[in-house]
Tab-separated table of C-alpha atoms and ligand atoms in Angstrom:
chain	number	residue	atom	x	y	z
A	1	UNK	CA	2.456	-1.501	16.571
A	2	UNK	CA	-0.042	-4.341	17.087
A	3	UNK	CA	0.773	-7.325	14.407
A	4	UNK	CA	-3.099	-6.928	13.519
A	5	UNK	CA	-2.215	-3.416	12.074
A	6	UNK	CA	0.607	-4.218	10.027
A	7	UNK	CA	-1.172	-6.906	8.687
A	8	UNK	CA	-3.372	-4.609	7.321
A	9	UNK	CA	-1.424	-2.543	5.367
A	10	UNK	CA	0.533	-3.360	2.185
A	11	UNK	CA	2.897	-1.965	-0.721
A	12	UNK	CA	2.272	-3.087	-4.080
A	13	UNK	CA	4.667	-1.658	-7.154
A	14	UNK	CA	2.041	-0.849	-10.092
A	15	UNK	CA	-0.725	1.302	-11.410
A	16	UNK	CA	-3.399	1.925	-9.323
A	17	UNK	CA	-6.167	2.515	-11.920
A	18	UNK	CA	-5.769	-1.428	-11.786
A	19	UNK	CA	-6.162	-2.422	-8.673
A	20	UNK	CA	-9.125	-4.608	-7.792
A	21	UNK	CA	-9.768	-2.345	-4.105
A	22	UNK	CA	-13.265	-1.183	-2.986
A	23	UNK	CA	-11.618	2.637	-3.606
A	24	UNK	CA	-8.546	3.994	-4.806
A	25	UNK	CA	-7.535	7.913	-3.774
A	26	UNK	CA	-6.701	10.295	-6.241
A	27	UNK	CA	-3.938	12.664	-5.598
A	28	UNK	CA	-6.234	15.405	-7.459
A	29	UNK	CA	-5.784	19.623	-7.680
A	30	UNK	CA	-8.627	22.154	-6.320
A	31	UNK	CA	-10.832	22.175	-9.315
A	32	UNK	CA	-11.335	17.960	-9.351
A	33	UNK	CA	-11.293	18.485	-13.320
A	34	UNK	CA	-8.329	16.080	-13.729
A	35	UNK	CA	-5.079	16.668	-15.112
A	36	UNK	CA	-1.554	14.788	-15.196
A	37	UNK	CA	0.036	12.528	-13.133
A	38	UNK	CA	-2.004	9.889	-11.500
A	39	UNK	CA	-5.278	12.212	-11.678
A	40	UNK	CA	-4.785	12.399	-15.140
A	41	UNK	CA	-4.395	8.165	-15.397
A	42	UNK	CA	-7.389	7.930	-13.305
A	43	UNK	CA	-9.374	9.987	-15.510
A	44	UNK	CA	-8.531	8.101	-18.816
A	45	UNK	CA	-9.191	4.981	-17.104
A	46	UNK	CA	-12.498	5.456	-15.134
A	47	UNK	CA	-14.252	7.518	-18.573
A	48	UNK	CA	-15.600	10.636	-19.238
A	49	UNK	CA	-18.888	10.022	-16.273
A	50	UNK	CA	-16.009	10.913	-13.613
A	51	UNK	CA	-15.229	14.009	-15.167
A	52	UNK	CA	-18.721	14.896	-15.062
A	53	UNK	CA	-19.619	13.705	-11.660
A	54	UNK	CA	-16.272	15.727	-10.701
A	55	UNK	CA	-18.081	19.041	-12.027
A	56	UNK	CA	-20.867	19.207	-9.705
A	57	UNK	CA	-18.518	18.572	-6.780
A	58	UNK	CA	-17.372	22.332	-6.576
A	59	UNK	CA	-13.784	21.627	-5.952
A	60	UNK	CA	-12.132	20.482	-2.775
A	61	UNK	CA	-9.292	22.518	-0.531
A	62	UNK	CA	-6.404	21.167	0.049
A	63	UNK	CA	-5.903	19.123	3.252
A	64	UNK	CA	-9.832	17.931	1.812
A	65	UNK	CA	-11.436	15.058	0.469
A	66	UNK	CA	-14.654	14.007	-1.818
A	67	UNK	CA	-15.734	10.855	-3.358
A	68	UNK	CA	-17.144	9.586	-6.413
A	69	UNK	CA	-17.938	6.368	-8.165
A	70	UNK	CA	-15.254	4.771	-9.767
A	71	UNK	CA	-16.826	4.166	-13.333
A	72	UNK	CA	-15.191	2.396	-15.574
A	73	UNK	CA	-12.468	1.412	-12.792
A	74	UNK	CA	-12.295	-2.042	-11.099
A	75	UNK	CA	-12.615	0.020	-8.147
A	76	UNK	CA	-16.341	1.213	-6.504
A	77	UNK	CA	-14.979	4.337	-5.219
A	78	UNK	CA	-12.423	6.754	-6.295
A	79	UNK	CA	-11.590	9.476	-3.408
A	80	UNK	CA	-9.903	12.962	-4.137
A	81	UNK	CA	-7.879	14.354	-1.971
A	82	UNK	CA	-5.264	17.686	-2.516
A	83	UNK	CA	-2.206	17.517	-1.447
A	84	UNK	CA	0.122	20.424	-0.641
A	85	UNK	CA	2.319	21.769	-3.339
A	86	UNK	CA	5.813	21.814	-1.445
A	87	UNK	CA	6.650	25.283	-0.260
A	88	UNK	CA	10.171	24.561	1.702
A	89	UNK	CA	8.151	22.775	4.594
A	90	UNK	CA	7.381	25.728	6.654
A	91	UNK	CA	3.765	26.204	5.222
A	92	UNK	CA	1.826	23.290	7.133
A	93	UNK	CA	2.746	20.957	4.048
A	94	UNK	CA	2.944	18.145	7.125
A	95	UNK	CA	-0.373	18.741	8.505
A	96	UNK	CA	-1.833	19.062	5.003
A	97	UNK	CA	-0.888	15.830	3.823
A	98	UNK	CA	-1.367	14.143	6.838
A	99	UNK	CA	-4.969	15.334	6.817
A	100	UNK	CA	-4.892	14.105	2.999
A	101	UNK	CA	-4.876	10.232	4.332
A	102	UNK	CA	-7.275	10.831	7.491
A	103	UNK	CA	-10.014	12.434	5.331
A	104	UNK	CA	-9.613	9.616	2.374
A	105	UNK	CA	-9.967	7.068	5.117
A	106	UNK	CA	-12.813	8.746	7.115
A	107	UNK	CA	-14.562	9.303	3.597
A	108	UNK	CA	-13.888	5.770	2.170
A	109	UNK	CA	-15.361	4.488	5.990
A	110	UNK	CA	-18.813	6.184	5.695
A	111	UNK	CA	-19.299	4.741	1.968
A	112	UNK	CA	-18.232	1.103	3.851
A	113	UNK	CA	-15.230	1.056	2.175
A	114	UNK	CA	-13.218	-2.129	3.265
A	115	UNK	CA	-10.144	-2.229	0.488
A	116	UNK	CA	-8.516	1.265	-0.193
A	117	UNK	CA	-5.131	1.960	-2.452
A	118	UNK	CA	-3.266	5.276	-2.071
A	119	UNK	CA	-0.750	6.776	-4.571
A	120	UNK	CA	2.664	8.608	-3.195
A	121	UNK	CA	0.336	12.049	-2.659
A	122	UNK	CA	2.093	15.309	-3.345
A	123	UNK	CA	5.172	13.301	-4.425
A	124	UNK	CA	5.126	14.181	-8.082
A	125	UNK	CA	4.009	17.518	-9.852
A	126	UNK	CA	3.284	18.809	-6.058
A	127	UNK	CA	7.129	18.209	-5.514
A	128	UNK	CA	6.899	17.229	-1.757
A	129	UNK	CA	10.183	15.179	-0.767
A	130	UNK	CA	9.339	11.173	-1.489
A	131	UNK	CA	10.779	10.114	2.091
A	132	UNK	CA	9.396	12.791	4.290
A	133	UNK	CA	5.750	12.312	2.399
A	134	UNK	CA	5.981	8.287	2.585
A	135	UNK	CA	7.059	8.748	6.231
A	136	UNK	CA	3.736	10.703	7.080
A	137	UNK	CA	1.829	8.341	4.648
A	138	UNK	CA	2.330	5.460	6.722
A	139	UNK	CA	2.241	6.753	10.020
A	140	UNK	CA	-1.245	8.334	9.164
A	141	UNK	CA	-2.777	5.371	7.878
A	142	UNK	CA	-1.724	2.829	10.460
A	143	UNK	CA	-2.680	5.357	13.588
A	144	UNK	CA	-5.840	5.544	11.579
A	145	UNK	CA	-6.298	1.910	11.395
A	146	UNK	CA	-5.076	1.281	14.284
A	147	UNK	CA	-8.051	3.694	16.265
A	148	UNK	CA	-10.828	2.113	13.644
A	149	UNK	CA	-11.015	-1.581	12.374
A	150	UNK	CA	-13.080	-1.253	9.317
A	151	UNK	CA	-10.612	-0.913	7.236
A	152	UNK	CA	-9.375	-4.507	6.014
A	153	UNK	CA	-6.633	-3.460	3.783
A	154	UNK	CA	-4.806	-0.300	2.918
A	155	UNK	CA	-2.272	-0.759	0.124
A	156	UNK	CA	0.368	1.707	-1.011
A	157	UNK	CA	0.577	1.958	-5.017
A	158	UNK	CA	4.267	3.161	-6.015
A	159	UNK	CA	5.674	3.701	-9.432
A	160	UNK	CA	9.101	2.596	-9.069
A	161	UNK	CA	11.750	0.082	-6.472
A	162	UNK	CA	13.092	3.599	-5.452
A	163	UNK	CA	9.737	4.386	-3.276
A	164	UNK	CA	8.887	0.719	-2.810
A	165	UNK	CA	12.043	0.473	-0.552
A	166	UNK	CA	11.112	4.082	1.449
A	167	UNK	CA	7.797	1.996	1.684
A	168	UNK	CA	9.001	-0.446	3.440
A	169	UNK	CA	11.605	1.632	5.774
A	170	UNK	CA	8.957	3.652	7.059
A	171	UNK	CA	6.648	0.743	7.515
A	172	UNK	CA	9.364	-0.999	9.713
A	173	UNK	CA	10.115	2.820	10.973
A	174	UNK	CA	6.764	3.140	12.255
A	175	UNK	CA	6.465	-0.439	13.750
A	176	UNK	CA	9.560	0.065	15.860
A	177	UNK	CA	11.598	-2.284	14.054
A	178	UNK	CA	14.858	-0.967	12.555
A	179	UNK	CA	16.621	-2.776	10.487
A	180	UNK	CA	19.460	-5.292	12.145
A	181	UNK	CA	17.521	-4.585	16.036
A	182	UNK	CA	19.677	-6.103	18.714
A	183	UNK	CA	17.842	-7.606	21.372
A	184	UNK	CA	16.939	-11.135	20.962
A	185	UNK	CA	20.789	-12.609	20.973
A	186	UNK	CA	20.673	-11.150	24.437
A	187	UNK	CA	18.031	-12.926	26.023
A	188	UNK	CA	18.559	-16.817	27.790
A	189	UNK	CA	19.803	-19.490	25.352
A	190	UNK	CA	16.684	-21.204	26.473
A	191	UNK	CA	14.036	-18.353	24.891
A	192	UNK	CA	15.887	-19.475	21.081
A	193	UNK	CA	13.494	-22.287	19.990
A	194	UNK	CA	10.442	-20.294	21.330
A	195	UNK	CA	11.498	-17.170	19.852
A	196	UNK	CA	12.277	-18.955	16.357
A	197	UNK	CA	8.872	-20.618	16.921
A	198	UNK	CA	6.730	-16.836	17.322
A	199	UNK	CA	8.581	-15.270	14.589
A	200	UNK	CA	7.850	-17.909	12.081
A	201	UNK	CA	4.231	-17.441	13.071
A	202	UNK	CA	4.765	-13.705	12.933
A	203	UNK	CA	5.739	-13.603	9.680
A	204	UNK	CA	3.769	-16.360	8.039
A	205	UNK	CA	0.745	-14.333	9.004
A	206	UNK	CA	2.510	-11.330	7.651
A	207	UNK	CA	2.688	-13.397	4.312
A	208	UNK	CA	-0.895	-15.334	4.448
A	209	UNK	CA	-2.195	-11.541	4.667
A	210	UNK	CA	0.163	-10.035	1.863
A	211	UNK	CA	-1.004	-13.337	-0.535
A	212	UNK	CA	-4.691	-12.967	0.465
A	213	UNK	CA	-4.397	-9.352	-0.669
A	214	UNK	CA	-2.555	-10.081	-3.720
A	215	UNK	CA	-5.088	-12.647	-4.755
A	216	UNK	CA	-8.254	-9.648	-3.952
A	217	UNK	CA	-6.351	-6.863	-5.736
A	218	UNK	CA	-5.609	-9.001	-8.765
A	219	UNK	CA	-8.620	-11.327	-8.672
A	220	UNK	CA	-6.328	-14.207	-8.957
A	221	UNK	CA	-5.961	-17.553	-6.830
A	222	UNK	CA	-2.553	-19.093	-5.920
A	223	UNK	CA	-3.223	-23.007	-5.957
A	224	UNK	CA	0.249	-23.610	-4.413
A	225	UNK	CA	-0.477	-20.629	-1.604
A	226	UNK	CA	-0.454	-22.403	1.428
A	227	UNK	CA	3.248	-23.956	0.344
A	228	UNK	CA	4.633	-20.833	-0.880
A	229	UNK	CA	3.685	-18.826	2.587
A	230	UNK	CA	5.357	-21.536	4.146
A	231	UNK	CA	8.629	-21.789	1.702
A	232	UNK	CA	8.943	-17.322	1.978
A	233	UNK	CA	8.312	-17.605	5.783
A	234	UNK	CA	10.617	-20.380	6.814
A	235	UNK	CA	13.674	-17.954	4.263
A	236	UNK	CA	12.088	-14.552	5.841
A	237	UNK	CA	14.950	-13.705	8.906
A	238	UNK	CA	12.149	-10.198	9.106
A	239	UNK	CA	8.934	-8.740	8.199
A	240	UNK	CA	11.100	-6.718	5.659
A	241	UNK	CA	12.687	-8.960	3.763
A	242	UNK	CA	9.123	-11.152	3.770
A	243	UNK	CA	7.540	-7.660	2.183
A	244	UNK	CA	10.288	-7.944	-0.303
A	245	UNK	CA	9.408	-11.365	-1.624
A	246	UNK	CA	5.780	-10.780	-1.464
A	247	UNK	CA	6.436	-7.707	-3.536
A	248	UNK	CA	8.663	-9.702	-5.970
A	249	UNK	CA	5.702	-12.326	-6.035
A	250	UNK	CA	3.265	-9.002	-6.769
A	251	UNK	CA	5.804	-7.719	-9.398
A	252	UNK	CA	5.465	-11.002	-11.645
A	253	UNK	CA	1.587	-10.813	-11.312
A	254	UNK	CA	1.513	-7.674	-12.537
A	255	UNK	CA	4.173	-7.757	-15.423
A	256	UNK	CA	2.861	-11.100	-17.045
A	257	UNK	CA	-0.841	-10.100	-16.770
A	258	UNK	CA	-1.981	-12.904	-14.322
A	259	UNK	CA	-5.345	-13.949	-14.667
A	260	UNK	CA	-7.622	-16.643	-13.252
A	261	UNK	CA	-6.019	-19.821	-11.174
A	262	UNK	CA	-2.073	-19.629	-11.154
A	263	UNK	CA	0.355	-22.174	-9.703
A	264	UNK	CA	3.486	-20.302	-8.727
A	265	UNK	CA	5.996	-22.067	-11.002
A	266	UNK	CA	9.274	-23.791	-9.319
A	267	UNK	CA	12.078	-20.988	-10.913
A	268	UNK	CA	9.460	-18.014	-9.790
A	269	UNK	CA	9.904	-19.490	-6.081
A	270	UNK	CA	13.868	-19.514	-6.238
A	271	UNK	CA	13.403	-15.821	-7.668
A	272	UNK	CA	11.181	-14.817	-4.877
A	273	UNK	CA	13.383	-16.338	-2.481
A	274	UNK	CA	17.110	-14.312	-3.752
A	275	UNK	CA	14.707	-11.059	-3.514
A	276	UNK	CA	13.596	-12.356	0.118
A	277	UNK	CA	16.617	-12.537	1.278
A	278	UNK	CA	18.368	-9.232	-0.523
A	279	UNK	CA	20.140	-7.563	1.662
B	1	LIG	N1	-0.295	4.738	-10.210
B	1	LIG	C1	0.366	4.950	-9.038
B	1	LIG	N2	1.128	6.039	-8.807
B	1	LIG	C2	1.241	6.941	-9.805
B	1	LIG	C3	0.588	6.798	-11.050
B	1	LIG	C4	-0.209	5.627	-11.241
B	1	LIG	N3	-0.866	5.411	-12.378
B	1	LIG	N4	0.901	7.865	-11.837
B	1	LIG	C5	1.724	8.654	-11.100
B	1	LIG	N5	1.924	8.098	-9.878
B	1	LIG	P1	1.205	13.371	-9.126
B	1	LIG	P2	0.780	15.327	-6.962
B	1	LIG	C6	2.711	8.610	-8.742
B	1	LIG	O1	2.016	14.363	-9.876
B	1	LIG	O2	2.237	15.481	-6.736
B	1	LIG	C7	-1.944	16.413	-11.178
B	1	LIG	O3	-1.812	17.041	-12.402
B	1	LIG	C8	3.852	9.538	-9.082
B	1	LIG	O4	5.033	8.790	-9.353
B	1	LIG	O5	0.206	12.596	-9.879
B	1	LIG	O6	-0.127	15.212	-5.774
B	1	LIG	C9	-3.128	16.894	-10.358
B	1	LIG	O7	-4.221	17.305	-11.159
B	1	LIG	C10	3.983	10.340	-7.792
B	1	LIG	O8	4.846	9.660	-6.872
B	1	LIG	O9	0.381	14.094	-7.904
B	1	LIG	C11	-2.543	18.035	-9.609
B	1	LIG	O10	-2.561	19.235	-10.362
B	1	LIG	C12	2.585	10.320	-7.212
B	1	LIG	O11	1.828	9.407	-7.988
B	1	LIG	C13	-1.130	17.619	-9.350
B	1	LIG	O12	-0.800	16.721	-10.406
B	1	LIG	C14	1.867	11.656	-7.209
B	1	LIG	O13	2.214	12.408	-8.364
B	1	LIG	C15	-0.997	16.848	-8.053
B	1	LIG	O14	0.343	16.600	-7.820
């Protein structure tokens, strides 16, 4: 996968009624009238207009999408999708929820849509398997991506470290980059410092994206952000483990409410850097 696509996409552990995106997707049932889960949270958070707006929509099929404004949301746009409920796998539940993400993006692109956040769809009430639906998730989005540019930023919202690590499998899954590759010890002695050289630069811009991001979804600037890309990058031996301490960094946004101009303290970087490095 071209480096330009992966730096594109991103996993963020949270809630996505808060993230600062142009549109967030809704992992909604036929009737778009709102109910538990994340459609439910989306609802309380955006106000009673959605609900309304939702009612002269008609519904959606599954496999379908429609938008809406995102009221009293940070984000513009919310987009409703319907997943498949699970039916043992044999029912098109693949094809559905792969047509889930290519709808949400094709609907977010016509409203000029540049920041978009998905939850795990199906994963919950809908009971499809977390791994097979994160799988298709990711391989969805970054085909989708990687046919059509205007997309600057696709983020996956998950609840819990559980899917944030199936996240980040699938992502390195999907770029052809398993875990512990061989390859590189095999080539000339003389390739080392030029190899060391590209992946530094690899992953910095890996991080520099993941930070930018961070900063947008949050509304937050990172005085120290130039230093801190450079301290994670120089400790990040793969684009995994620099994920992990850009997630860590995300994490401790989130949890103590970051607002406004932030210098990343001195004991957060040492934190960042055991999760970076977490085998
Ligand atoms: N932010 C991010 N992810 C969340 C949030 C949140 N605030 N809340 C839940 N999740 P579900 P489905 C995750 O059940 O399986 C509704 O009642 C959750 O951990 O919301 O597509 C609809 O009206 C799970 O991984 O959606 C439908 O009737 C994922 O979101 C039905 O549920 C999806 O769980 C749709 O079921």
């Amino acid at each position: 996968m071209a480096d330009a696509v992966t730096n594109r996409i991103s996993v963020v552990e949270g809630d996505i009624t808060q993230q600062h995106v142009d549109a967030i997707v809704n992992a909604a049932n036929t009737t778009l009238l709102g109910s538990g889960g994340v459609d439910g949270a989306i609802h309380r958070a955006a106000g009673p207009d959605l609900l309304e707006e939702c009612r002269a929509l008609g519904g959606c099929q599954t496999g379908e999408a429609k938008i809406t404004k995102g009221y009293r949301l940070p984000a513009r746009y919310v987009v409703h999708t319907v997943g498949p409920v699970w039916n043992g796998g044999r029912k098109g539940e693949d094809e559905l929820l792969a047509s889930c993400y290519r709808k949400s993006l094709e609907l977010a692109e016509s409203q000029e849509v540049k920041t978009i956040a998905f939850p795990a769809i199906s994963t919950g009430a809908y009971g499809f398997p977390l791994a097979r639906a994160i799988l298709i998730a990711v391989k969805t989005v970054t085909e989708h991506l990687t046919r059509s540019p205007s997309i600057t930023q696709a983020v996956f919202v998950c609840h819990n470290d559980r899917a944030f690590r199936m996240y980040l499998d699938a992502l390195a899954e999907v770029a052809g980059e398993p875990a512990n590759a061989p390859g590189k010890r095999e080539r000339e002695a003389g390739d080392a410092d030029r190899d060391r050289g590209d992946a530094y630069a690899a992953i910095r811009e890996q991080i520099d994206g993941q930070l930018k991001m961070i900063e947008a979804v949050h509304g937050i600037r990172i005085v120290n952000c130039d230093a801190l890309a450079d301290t994670l990058a120089r400790a990040a031996g793969d684009r995994t483990q620099a994920s992990r301490a850009t997630a860590a960094l995300n994490s401790w946004v989130v949890i103590n409410n970051i607002r406004g101009e932030i210098e990343i303290p001195d004991d957060m970087i040492a934190r960042i850097l055991e999760q970076t490095t977490k085998k």
